[in-house]
Short mmCIF file of C-alpha atoms in Angstrom, two decimals:
data_model
loop_
_atom_site.label_atom_id
_atom_site.label_comp_id
_atom_site.label_asym_id
_atom_site.label_seq_id
_atom_site.Cartn_x
_atom_site.Cartn_y
_atom_site.Cartn_z
CA MET A 179 126.04 133.96 126.27
CA LYS A 180 127.29 133.65 122.68
CA PHE A 181 127.52 129.89 123.12
CA ILE A 182 123.92 129.62 124.30
CA SER A 183 122.49 131.72 121.45
CA SER A 184 124.60 129.78 118.91
CA PHE A 185 123.32 126.54 120.39
CA PHE A 186 119.69 127.64 120.05
CA LEU A 187 120.22 128.86 116.48
CA GLY A 188 121.79 125.52 115.57
CA ALA A 189 118.95 123.60 117.23
CA ALA A 190 116.36 125.70 115.38
CA ALA A 191 118.09 125.06 112.04
CA LEU A 192 118.19 121.33 112.76
CA ALA A 193 114.50 121.33 113.67
CA ASN A 194 113.66 122.93 110.32
CA VAL A 195 115.56 120.21 108.48
CA VAL A 196 113.96 117.40 110.47
CA LEU A 197 110.43 118.73 109.99
CA ALA A 198 110.71 119.41 106.25
CA ASP A 199 108.95 117.47 103.50
CA SER A 200 110.82 115.83 100.63
CA GLU A 201 111.60 117.55 97.38
CA GLU A 202 108.71 117.33 94.88
CA PHE A 203 109.15 114.47 92.43
CA SER A 204 107.50 112.84 89.46
CA PHE A 205 106.86 109.10 89.30
CA LEU A 206 108.47 106.97 86.60
CA GLY A 207 107.76 103.26 86.39
CA VAL A 208 110.81 101.19 85.51
CA ARG A 209 110.93 97.57 84.44
CA SER A 210 113.04 96.82 81.37
CA ALA A 211 111.33 94.98 78.53
CA SER A 212 107.86 95.55 80.00
CA LYS A 213 104.96 97.75 78.96
CA PHE A 214 105.41 99.65 82.25
CA HIS A 215 108.96 100.79 81.54
CA LEU A 216 109.05 104.61 81.62
CA SER A 217 105.34 104.84 82.52
CA ALA A 218 103.78 107.60 84.60
CA VAL A 219 101.46 107.26 87.58
CA HIS A 220 98.02 108.87 87.39
CA ALA A 221 94.68 108.63 89.18
CA GLU A 222 91.36 107.50 87.80
CA GLU A 223 88.25 107.62 89.99
CA GLY A 224 90.41 107.70 93.12
CA VAL A 225 92.58 104.71 92.17
CA LEU A 226 96.31 105.09 91.40
CA LYS A 227 97.21 103.62 88.02
CA ILE A 228 100.42 102.96 86.12
CA GLY A 229 100.68 103.64 82.39
CA GLY A 230 97.87 104.45 80.02
CA PRO A 231 96.13 107.78 79.51
CA GLY A 232 95.62 110.28 82.30
CA GLN A 233 97.19 113.34 83.87
CA ALA A 234 100.57 112.33 85.32
CA LEU A 235 100.89 112.95 89.05
CA SER A 236 103.83 114.19 91.06
CA GLY A 237 104.23 114.01 94.81
CA ILE A 238 106.10 114.77 97.98
CA ILE A 239 106.67 112.69 101.07
CA THR A 240 105.63 114.54 104.19
CA ASP A 241 107.69 114.58 107.35
CA ASP A 242 105.39 111.90 108.78
CA GLY A 243 105.92 109.52 105.83
CA LYS A 244 102.70 110.20 103.92
CA LEU A 245 102.67 110.50 100.13
CA LYS A 246 100.95 113.75 99.15
CA LEU A 247 99.96 113.84 95.48
CA SER A 248 99.93 116.85 93.17
CA ASP A 249 96.11 116.76 92.93
CA GLY A 250 95.93 117.54 96.69
CA THR A 251 95.08 114.01 97.82
CA TYR A 252 97.12 111.49 99.81
CA ALA A 253 97.98 107.91 98.94
CA VAL A 254 96.27 105.24 101.02
CA VAL A 255 97.34 101.60 101.05
CA LYS A 256 94.28 99.39 101.43
CA ASP A 257 94.43 96.02 103.22
CA ASN A 258 94.76 94.21 99.88
CA GLY A 259 97.72 96.45 98.92
CA ALA A 260 95.83 98.63 96.43
CA LEU A 261 96.87 102.29 96.30
CA VAL A 262 93.98 104.76 96.33
CA GLU A 263 93.52 108.47 96.98
CA SER A 264 92.00 109.98 100.10
CA SER A 265 92.38 112.81 102.61
CA GLN A 266 95.39 113.70 104.72
CA GLU A 267 93.80 112.12 107.80
CA ASN A 268 93.45 108.78 105.98
CA GLY A 269 96.85 108.92 104.24
CA SER A 270 99.10 105.94 104.89
CA SER A 271 102.47 106.47 106.58
CA GLY A 272 105.53 104.48 105.61
CA PHE A 273 106.56 106.05 102.30
CA SER A 274 110.19 106.95 101.67
CA VAL A 275 112.75 107.34 98.89
CA THR A 276 115.97 105.30 98.87
CA ASP A 277 118.53 105.35 96.05
CA GLY A 278 116.06 107.29 93.90
CA TYR A 279 113.24 104.74 94.26
CA LEU A 280 109.90 105.19 95.98
CA GLN A 281 109.42 102.71 98.82
CA TYR A 282 106.57 101.68 101.06
CA VAL A 283 107.63 100.27 104.45
CA GLY A 284 111.10 99.59 103.09
CA ASN A 285 109.99 97.76 99.93
CA SER A 286 110.59 99.27 96.49
CA GLY A 287 108.48 96.72 94.59
CA PHE A 288 105.11 97.90 93.24
CA PHE A 289 102.70 95.71 91.31
CA PRO A 290 100.57 96.65 88.27
CA VAL A 291 97.27 94.79 88.68
CA SER A 292 95.18 94.30 85.56
CA ASN A 293 91.76 95.95 85.83
CA GLY A 294 90.00 95.86 82.46
CA ASN A 295 91.96 98.09 80.08
CA SER A 296 94.11 99.66 82.80
CA TYR A 297 96.51 98.69 85.57
CA ASP A 298 95.93 99.59 89.21
CA LEU A 299 98.98 100.11 91.38
CA SER A 300 99.48 97.90 94.44
CA VAL A 301 102.17 97.28 97.05
CA LYS A 302 101.27 93.56 97.15
CA PRO A 303 101.10 90.99 94.36
CA ALA A 304 97.54 90.05 93.44
CA GLU A 305 95.73 87.91 90.91
CA GLY A 306 96.19 89.66 87.60
CA SER A 307 99.39 91.37 88.69
CA GLU A 308 102.43 91.32 86.51
CA THR A 309 105.94 91.19 87.88
CA ALA A 310 107.01 93.91 90.32
CA ILE A 311 108.22 97.24 88.98
CA GLY A 312 110.27 100.02 90.54
CA ILE A 313 109.06 103.60 90.69
CA ARG A 314 111.75 106.24 90.28
CA ALA A 315 111.31 109.52 92.17
CA LEU A 316 112.69 112.18 89.81
CA ASN A 317 113.03 115.94 90.31
CA ASN A 318 112.18 118.55 87.65
CA ALA A 319 115.63 118.13 86.06
CA GLY A 320 115.05 114.38 85.68
CA ALA A 321 117.52 113.37 88.39
CA PRO A 322 116.63 111.12 91.35
CA ILE A 323 115.73 113.04 94.49
CA PRO A 324 117.88 112.54 97.60
CA ASP A 325 117.00 109.79 100.06
CA PHE A 326 114.10 110.76 102.31
CA PRO A 327 113.74 110.59 105.23
#
């Protein structure tokens, strides 16, 4: 009987770990010798941007691979690669953190795409995009969060 109850307690603990979201993290653009090095991610009119003015966002990755942002929205990857904000139902799956870097479907390269005086964030290179940058996922102490999932 002790074995059975221990088994169920262990299974319940494992289920809690498997179904948990990532640690909350801030976004930090990194690309040495570029204007995007040490830049924050923010939203403007529903579009995710890198660098420039705006309230810096933080996020978590949900257990189903969606990127939930600190303003209550979810990141959506459009067909052209652009990152925009939307609802949970529309949120794109495929986000993760590996070696302290945000990834989308296993790729850690993100592209700043020139849009007037600002730069939209994309997962695909586009006309007007600079070289790819990495986005660090840092906890409140400034350290990279553990790999997730």
